[in-house]
N, CA, C and O of each residue as an XYZ file, in Angstrom:
604
protein
N      19.512      7.370      0.078
C      18.321      8.004     -0.466
C      18.548      9.509     -0.544
O      18.844     10.156      0.460
N      18.410     10.042     -1.719
C      18.640     11.461     -1.900
C      17.434     12.313     -1.584
O      17.576     13.527     -1.438
N      16.275     11.744     -1.474
C      15.042     12.507     -1.296
C      14.341     12.126      0.002
O      13.125     11.934      0.017
N      15.086     12.019      1.072
C      14.546     11.537      2.344
C      13.327     12.336      2.807
O      12.330     11.755      3.235
N      13.405     13.648      2.724
C      12.295     14.490      3.175
C      11.037     14.221      2.348
O       9.942     14.122      2.904
N      11.183     14.103      1.037
C      10.030     13.827      0.172
C       9.439     12.454      0.485
O       8.218     12.298      0.510
N      10.288     11.466      0.723
C       9.797     10.131      1.061
C       9.020     10.161      2.376
O       7.975      9.521      2.494
N       9.517     10.889      3.346
C       8.796     11.022      4.625
C       7.455     11.720      4.418
O       6.446     11.319      4.999
N       7.445     12.764      3.590
C       6.200     13.482      3.314
C       5.194     12.585      2.595
O       4.005     12.603      2.916
N       5.663     11.806      1.630
C       4.779     10.871      0.936
C       4.169      9.873      1.917
O       2.970      9.599      1.870
N       5.001      9.334      2.803
C       4.535      8.345      3.760
C       3.507      8.954      4.723
O       2.482      8.333      5.004
N       3.773     10.148      5.223
C       2.846     10.796      6.152
C       1.531     11.157      5.460
O       0.457     10.958      6.027
N       1.613     11.685      4.241
C       0.398     12.032      3.505
C      -0.427     10.778      3.203
O      -1.654     10.803      3.289
N       0.246      9.690      2.854
C      -0.448      8.434      2.572
C      -1.173      7.923      3.818
O      -2.314      7.470      3.736
N      -0.508      7.997      4.965
C      -1.141      7.550      6.215
C      -2.356      8.405      6.546
O      -3.413      7.878      6.893
N      -2.210      9.704      6.440
C      -3.319     10.610      6.735
C      -4.503     10.322      5.815
O      -5.645     10.230      6.267
N      -4.220     10.180      4.517
C      -5.283      9.888      3.557
C      -5.959      8.556      3.821
O      -7.180      8.444      3.711
N      -5.169      7.543      4.171
C      -5.726      6.222      4.465
C      -6.654      6.280      5.670
O      -7.737      5.695      5.652
N      -6.237      6.977      6.710
C      -7.058      7.078      7.919
C      -8.376      7.787      7.638
O      -9.421      7.392      8.157
N      -8.329      8.823      6.825
C      -9.554      9.530      6.465
C     -10.437      8.662      5.568
O     -11.641      8.554      5.799
N      -9.848      8.053      4.562
C     -10.565      7.233      3.597
C     -11.261      6.052      4.279
O     -12.420      5.761      3.984
N     -10.568      5.381      5.176
C     -11.111      4.167      5.797
C     -12.317      4.483      6.682
O     -13.204      3.645      6.846
N     -12.351      5.685      7.251
C     -13.472      6.044      8.127
C     -14.694      6.496      7.334
O     -15.799      6.546      7.875
N     -14.505      6.826      6.054
C     -15.611      7.351      5.254
C     -16.270      6.326      4.347
O     -17.428      6.489      3.960
N     -15.543      5.277      4.007
C     -16.071      4.325      3.035
C     -15.947      2.896      3.561
O     -15.199      2.629      4.501
N     -16.695      1.983      2.939
C     -16.605      0.589      3.366
C     -15.506     -0.161      2.627
O     -15.214     -1.310      2.960
N     -14.892      0.469      1.631
C     -13.772     -0.140      0.934
C     -12.797      0.968      0.538
O     -13.188      1.967     -0.067
N     -11.550      0.782      0.879
C     -10.522      1.774      0.609
C     -10.254      1.889     -0.886
O     -10.074      0.876     -1.563
N     -10.227      3.101     -1.403
C      -9.857      3.328     -2.792
C      -8.336      3.279     -2.893
O      -7.658      4.083     -2.252
N      -7.777      2.350     -3.685
C      -6.324      2.349     -3.857
C      -5.874      3.725     -4.361
O      -6.449      4.275     -5.301
N      -4.853      4.258     -3.730
C      -4.418      5.623     -4.010
C      -2.923      5.641     -4.276
O      -2.148      4.997     -3.568
N      -2.528      6.379     -5.295
C      -1.130      6.517     -5.677
C      -0.723      7.974     -5.535
O      -1.323      8.856     -6.148
N       0.304      8.223     -4.718
C       0.886      9.555     -4.577
C       2.206      9.531     -5.349
O       3.054      8.675     -5.095
N       2.383     10.449     -6.272
C       3.531     10.448     -7.167
C       4.323     11.738     -6.992
O       3.781     12.832     -7.143
N       5.606     11.605     -6.675
C       6.494     12.757     -6.563
C       7.151     12.983     -7.921
O       7.958     12.172     -8.375
N       6.800     14.084     -8.556
C       7.380     14.454     -9.847
C       8.382     15.583     -9.616
O       8.471     16.107     -8.506
N       9.129     15.962    -10.639
C      10.059     17.078    -10.454
C       9.375     18.382    -10.041
O      10.019     19.257     -9.461
N       8.086     18.522    -10.329
C       7.384     19.778    -10.025
C       6.523     19.739     -8.772
O       6.407     20.740     -8.064
N       5.907     18.561     -8.488
C       4.920     18.523     -7.406
C       4.615     17.079     -7.020
O       5.158     16.134     -7.591
N       3.728     16.936     -6.032
C       3.203     15.618     -5.673
C       1.794     15.535     -6.231
O       0.953     16.389     -5.953
N       1.543     14.497     -7.024
C       0.241     14.283     -7.637
C      -0.426     13.091     -6.963
O       0.249     12.165     -6.513
N      -1.751     13.119     -6.897
C      -2.507     12.053     -6.240
C      -3.506     11.464     -7.235
O      -4.239     12.190     -7.907
N      -3.518     10.124     -7.315
C      -4.404      9.425     -8.232
C      -5.211      8.370     -7.482
O      -4.652      7.592     -6.708
N      -6.515      8.340     -7.707
C      -7.348      7.233     -7.251
C      -7.291      6.150     -8.325
O      -7.536      6.434     -9.497
N      -6.975      4.928     -7.948
C      -6.795      3.837     -8.904
C      -8.056      2.987     -8.969
O      -8.469      2.391     -7.974
N      -8.659      2.938    -10.142
C      -9.926      2.215    -10.285
C      -9.793      0.942    -11.117
O     -10.777      0.226    -11.305
N      -8.599      0.652    -11.613
C      -8.384     -0.568    -12.394
C      -8.532     -1.791    -11.487
O      -8.407     -1.690    -10.267
N      -8.798     -2.940    -12.097
C      -8.829     -4.187    -11.341
C      -7.466     -4.406    -10.689
O      -6.437     -4.025    -11.247
N      -7.463     -5.016     -9.519
C      -6.233     -5.169     -8.742
C      -5.114     -5.863     -9.524
O      -3.942     -5.522     -9.359
N      -5.464     -6.823    -10.363
C      -4.439     -7.544    -11.126
C      -3.728     -6.646    -12.138
O      -2.607     -6.946    -12.547
N      -4.369     -5.546    -12.546
C      -3.769     -4.631    -13.516
C      -3.060     -3.440    -12.866
O      -2.388     -2.671    -13.552
N      -3.206     -3.287    -11.559
C      -2.633     -2.123    -10.885
C      -1.122     -1.979    -11.070
O      -0.660     -0.862    -11.303
N      -0.321     -3.059    -10.977
C       1.117     -2.854    -11.180
C       1.451     -2.216    -12.535
O       2.338     -1.367    -12.617
N       0.748     -2.620    -13.591
C       0.986     -2.033    -14.911
C       0.554     -0.570    -14.946
O       1.243      0.271    -15.523
N      -0.591     -0.268    -14.326
C      -1.085      1.109    -14.283
C      -0.116      1.990    -13.499
O       0.176      3.115    -13.906
N       0.376      1.482    -12.384
C       1.322      2.243    -11.564
C       2.604      2.508    -12.341
O       3.080      3.643    -12.384
N       3.161      1.480    -12.950
C       4.403      1.638    -13.709
C       4.228      2.647    -14.847
O       5.087      3.502    -15.061
N       3.129      2.544    -15.563
C       2.872      3.476    -16.661
C       2.765      4.916    -16.146
O       3.293      5.840    -16.764
N       2.087      5.098    -15.026
C       1.940      6.432    -14.444
C       3.296      6.989    -14.003
O       3.601      8.155    -14.253
N       4.105      6.158    -13.350
C       5.419      6.613    -12.892
C       6.295      7.044    -14.067
O       6.981      8.064    -13.999
N       6.265      6.264    -15.135
C       7.070      6.602    -16.306
C       6.554      7.865    -16.994
O       7.330      8.757    -17.336
N       5.254      7.928    -17.188
C       4.646      9.056    -17.895
C       4.849     10.374    -17.143
O       5.080     11.415    -17.758
N       4.762     10.324    -15.831
C       4.864     11.541    -15.016
C       6.305     11.864    -14.623
O       6.551     12.842    -13.917
N       7.259     11.045    -15.076
C       8.682     11.218    -14.757
C       8.893     11.291    -13.237
O       9.621     12.145    -12.733
N       8.248     10.391    -12.545
C       8.282     10.372    -11.084
C       9.649      9.937    -10.574
O      10.356      9.169    -11.227
N      10.009     10.438     -9.404
C      11.230      9.955     -8.760
C      10.919      9.190     -7.485
O      11.816      8.609     -6.874
N       9.655      9.186     -7.080
C       9.242      8.406     -5.911
C       7.711      8.301     -5.917
O       7.021      9.076     -6.579
N       7.202      7.323     -5.163
C       5.749      7.186     -5.046
C       5.389      6.557     -3.714
O       6.223      5.944     -3.047
N       4.131      6.721     -3.342
C       3.537      6.000     -2.218
C       2.250      5.370     -2.734
O       1.470      6.016     -3.433
N       2.037      4.121     -2.389
C       0.822      3.404     -2.763
C       0.078      3.017     -1.500
O       0.654      2.443     -0.576
N      -1.206      3.336     -1.466
C      -2.083      2.970     -0.351
C      -3.075      1.952     -0.887
O      -3.804      2.219     -1.842
N      -3.093      0.772     -0.253
C      -3.944     -0.299     -0.767
C      -4.462     -1.163      0.391
O      -3.771     -1.368      1.390
N      -5.670     -1.653      0.235
C      -6.264     -2.557      1.218
C      -5.885     -3.987      0.844
O      -5.831     -4.331     -0.337
N      -5.624     -4.813      1.846
C      -5.182     -6.185      1.572
C      -5.540     -7.084      2.754
O      -6.067     -6.630      3.769
N      -5.235     -8.372      2.590
C      -5.353     -9.338      3.670
C      -3.952     -9.664      4.169
O      -2.993     -9.655      3.397
N      -3.840     -9.949      5.451
C      -2.548    -10.288      6.049
C      -2.752    -11.432      7.036
O      -3.835    -11.603      7.595
N      -1.690    -12.212      7.239
C      -1.749    -13.307      8.209
C      -0.375    -13.542      8.814
O       0.638    -13.385      8.132
N      -0.331    -13.915     10.082
C       0.941    -14.323     10.669
C       1.218    -15.815     10.436
O       2.294    -16.306     10.780
N       0.254    -16.532      9.854
C       0.354    -17.979      9.678
C       0.836    -18.318      8.265
O       0.041    -18.721      7.416
N       2.119    -18.157      8.022
C       2.657    -18.340      6.674
C       2.563    -19.779      6.187
O       2.296    -20.012      5.008
N       2.777    -20.751      7.075
C       2.665    -22.150      6.660
C       1.238    -22.476      6.224
O       1.017    -23.179      5.237
N       0.282    -21.954      6.977
C      -1.116    -22.172      6.620
C      -1.453    -21.453      5.311
O      -2.204    -21.976      4.487
N      -0.898    -20.258      5.125
C      -1.130    -19.506      3.891
C      -0.604    -20.267      2.681
O      -1.199    -20.211      1.604
N       0.493    -20.969      2.849
C       1.068    -21.757      1.746
C       0.079    -22.812      1.261
O       0.055    -23.148      0.076
N      -0.736    -23.332      2.172
C      -1.748    -24.323      1.793
C      -2.804    -23.722      0.870
O      -3.489    -24.443      0.144
N      -2.928    -22.408      0.902
C      -3.889    -21.691      0.064
C      -3.180    -20.979     -1.093
O      -3.721    -20.048     -1.690
N      -1.955    -21.437     -1.400
C      -1.151    -20.810     -2.451
C      -0.969    -19.311     -2.167
O      -0.921    -18.497     -3.089
N      -0.871    -18.968     -0.901
C      -0.672    -17.610     -0.398
C      -1.816    -16.666     -0.766
O      -1.630    -15.450     -0.804
N      -2.969    -17.210     -1.030
C      -4.171    -16.393     -1.242
C      -4.838    -16.237      0.121
O      -5.769    -16.965      0.466
N      -4.346    -15.288      0.869
C      -4.763    -15.090      2.260
C      -6.262    -14.848      2.349
O      -6.895    -15.256      3.323
N      -6.834    -14.201      1.361
C      -8.281    -13.931      1.398
C      -9.110    -15.203      1.459
O     -10.263    -15.164      1.890
N      -8.535    -16.355      1.025
C      -9.266    -17.623      1.040
C      -9.145    -18.355      2.378
O      -9.795    -19.380      2.585
N      -8.329    -17.842      3.272
C      -8.135    -18.482      4.576
C      -9.341    -18.217      5.481
O     -10.166    -17.351      5.192
N      -9.430    -18.961      6.561
C     -10.510    -18.773      7.532
C     -10.432    -17.359      8.114
O      -9.336    -16.845      8.335
N     -11.575    -16.730      8.363
C     -11.579    -15.358      8.887
C     -10.741    -15.167     10.151
O     -10.149    -14.104     10.340
N     -10.683    -16.171     11.012
C      -9.890    -16.036     12.239
C      -8.387    -16.088     11.986
O      -7.600    -15.741     12.867
N      -7.982    -16.515     10.802
C      -6.563    -16.648     10.464
C      -6.018    -15.476      9.659
O      -4.847    -15.484      9.279
N      -6.837    -14.479      9.396
C      -6.400    -13.364      8.564
C      -6.909    -12.043      9.132
O      -7.867    -11.999      9.904
N      -6.247    -10.985      8.729
C      -6.652     -9.636      9.121
C      -6.787     -8.787      7.875
O      -6.005     -8.921      6.933
N      -7.770     -7.920      7.871
C      -7.884     -6.935      6.808
C      -6.993     -5.768      7.206
O      -7.075     -5.280      8.334
N      -6.145     -5.318      6.289
C      -5.155     -4.291      6.601
C      -5.097     -3.239      5.510
O      -5.591     -3.434      4.399
N      -4.479     -2.116      5.857
C      -4.076     -1.115      4.875
C      -2.562     -1.169      4.805
O      -1.874     -1.124      5.825
N      -2.052     -1.267      3.581
C      -0.609     -1.271      3.348
C      -0.220      0.021      2.654
O      -0.942      0.528      1.795
N       0.921      0.537      3.038
C       1.506      1.678      2.333
C       2.909      1.283      1.921
O       3.725      0.865      2.742
N       3.170      1.422      0.640
C       4.498      1.154      0.092
C       5.034      2.486     -0.408
O       4.359      3.186     -1.164
N       6.244      2.837      0.009
C       6.898      4.065     -0.454
C       8.220      3.655     -1.074
O       9.052      3.016     -0.429
N       8.407      4.031     -2.339
C       9.627      3.635     -3.041
C      10.163      4.796     -3.865
O       9.436      5.693     -4.292
N      11.464      4.731     -4.063
C      12.166      5.734     -4.858
C      12.728      5.043     -6.100
O      13.150      3.888     -6.042
N      12.729      5.756     -7.210
C      13.222      5.181     -8.466
C      14.650      4.664     -8.305
O      15.519      5.352     -7.770
N      14.872      3.442     -8.778
C      16.183      2.791     -8.804
C      16.799      2.572     -7.423
O      18.020      2.478     -7.295
N      15.963      2.490     -6.398
C      16.437      2.176     -5.045
C      15.609      0.997     -4.542
O      14.405      1.128     -4.326
N      16.247     -0.140     -4.359
C      15.518     -1.353     -3.980
C      14.999     -1.341     -2.548
O      14.172     -2.182     -2.193
N      15.459     -0.415     -1.721
C      14.991     -0.331     -0.332
C      13.679      0.450     -0.303
O      13.678      1.676     -0.419
N      12.573     -0.257     -0.150
C      11.256      0.374     -0.102
C      10.757      0.409      1.337
O      11.000     -0.520      2.108
N      10.068      1.469      1.692
C       9.427      1.571      3.007
C       8.095      0.834      2.937
O       7.456      0.774      1.886
N       7.696      0.282      4.059
C       6.471     -0.486      4.097
C       5.801     -0.234      5.440
O       6.408     -0.458      6.488
N       4.556      0.229      5.419
C       3.774      0.442      6.637
C       2.493     -0.370      6.522
O       1.950     -0.552      5.432
N       2.022     -0.852      7.658
C       0.795     -1.648      7.666
C       0.010     -1.327      8.938
O       0.578     -1.146     10.015
N      -1.305     -1.262      8.779
C      -2.194     -1.042      9.928
C      -3.420     -1.932      9.759
O      -4.016     -1.980      8.682
N      -3.790     -2.631     10.815
C      -4.999     -3.464     10.775
C      -6.226     -2.565     10.728
O      -6.257     -1.490     11.328
N      -7.229     -3.027     10.006
C      -8.516     -2.340      9.961
C      -9.371     -2.903     11.078
O      -9.608     -4.109     11.145
N      -9.827     -2.035     11.943
C     -10.686     -2.424     13.057
C     -12.097     -1.911     12.796
O     -12.284     -0.879     12.151
N     -13.081     -2.635     13.299
C     -14.476     -2.223     13.142
C     -15.089     -2.060     14.527
O     -15.078     -2.984     15.341
N     -15.621     -0.872     14.777
C     -16.228     -0.586     16.080
C     -17.586     -1.285     16.184
O     -18.113     -1.750     15.173
N     -18.155     -1.367     17.384
C     -19.482     -1.989     17.537
C     -20.555     -1.310     16.687
O     -21.558     -1.936     16.342
N     -20.354     -0.041     16.350
C     -21.334      0.668     15.518
C     -21.092      0.447     14.025
O     -21.861      0.928     13.193
N     -20.020     -0.283     13.684
C     -19.727     -0.571     12.285
C     -18.761      0.389     11.624
O     -18.443      0.236     10.445
N     -18.291      1.374     12.364
C     -17.330      2.333     11.812
C     -15.953      1.694     11.727
O     -15.487      1.068     12.679
N     -15.311      1.857     10.588
C     -13.966      1.309     10.396
C     -12.928      2.359     10.789
O     -13.095      3.553     10.539
N     -11.857      1.878     11.409
C     -10.728      2.743     11.744
C      -9.455      1.898     11.724
O      -9.512      0.669     11.684
N      -8.327      2.566     11.752
C      -7.058      1.855     11.672
C      -6.411      1.727     13.040
O      -6.455      2.645     13.859
N      -5.808      0.562     13.269
C      -4.990      0.364     14.464
C      -3.668      1.116     14.245
O      -3.488      1.789     13.230
N      -2.771      0.995     15.188
C      -1.490      1.683     15.095
C      -0.676      1.173     13.892
O      -0.694     -0.014     13.564
N       0.022      2.090     13.261
C       0.870      1.725     12.119
C       2.092      0.943     12.589
O       2.687      1.257     13.620
N       2.453     -0.076     11.822
C       3.667     -0.853     12.062
C       4.565     -0.633     10.842
O       4.125     -0.772      9.700
N       5.816     -0.292     11.098
C       6.766      0.014     10.017
C       7.705     -1.167      9.811
O       8.029     -1.891     10.752
N       8.141     -1.352      8.550
C       9.167     -2.371      8.328
C      10.491     -1.816      8.842
O      10.739     -0.611      8.779
N      11.310     -2.679      9.333
C      12.571     -2.252      9.937
C      13.762     -2.419      9.007
O      14.783     -1.754      9.181
N      13.640     -3.298      8.024
C      14.817     -3.637      7.230
C      14.842     -3.042      5.825
O      15.803     -3.268      5.091
N      13.826     -2.298      5.433
C      13.810     -1.718      4.104
C      13.509     -2.718      3.001
O      13.628     -2.400      1.817
N      13.117     -3.932      3.389
C      12.828     -4.966      2.399
C      11.320     -5.161      2.290
O      10.656     -5.551      3.250
N      10.808     -4.886      1.125
C       9.417     -5.154      0.832
C       9.399     -5.820     -0.531
O      10.230     -5.511     -1.385
N       8.471     -6.720     -0.740
C       8.423     -7.404     -2.028
C       6.976     -7.590     -2.435
O       6.056     -7.393     -1.641
N       6.795     -7.971     -3.680
C       5.469     -8.194     -4.215
C       5.250     -7.376     -5.480
O       6.079     -6.546     -5.852
N       4.129     -7.623     -6.129
C       3.843     -6.989     -7.409
C       3.713     -5.471     -7.311
O       3.918     -4.763     -8.296
N       3.373     -4.974     -6.122
C       3.152     -3.531     -5.972
C       4.418     -2.781     -5.566
O       4.405     -1.552     -5.493
N       5.491     -3.484     -5.304
C       6.765     -2.837     -4.954
C       7.543     -2.660     -6.255
O       8.200     -3.583     -6.737
N       7.455     -1.475     -6.798
C       8.079     -1.157     -8.077
C       9.207     -0.180     -7.782
O       8.972      0.908     -7.258
N      10.431     -0.568     -8.118
C      11.574      0.320     -7.837
C      12.348      0.696     -9.105
O      13.194      1.590     -9.064
N      12.078      0.043    -10.203
C      12.777      0.361    -11.436
C      11.821      0.863    -12.502
O      11.001      0.112    -13.029
N      11.938      2.126    -12.806
C      11.106      2.691    -13.898
C      11.862      3.799    -14.577
O      11.352      4.408    -15.517
């Protein structure tokens, strides 16, 4: 990775923004941080979730980005066999079998090794949302529609 410092900055800024965002609203606004040759730009993504990969790709190409960080709310489960019964639609699983999480994906153009951070969303007795400790991927392997490495 030629831009290690920028990737670290994107990841830290994404985490900070996610922590602030989650405490202020009842639903996290998907956020895209884009590293361009001149600066880091931040976009709130309002498209439907199914269209986000296309919106992200178009933004990366248009802005001539060399890296990005995506902050998005999702469902997660440790029960992969059970998730398969739901065609991996974790949101359809029983509430006790899933966790609401914030995911951060950080990727660099033409580098298949993407960083991936995840934190569970916790709700206090007063109803305030906050994030548990961040968990980082160890192997550089992340996959899914939101992991875009070629643009």
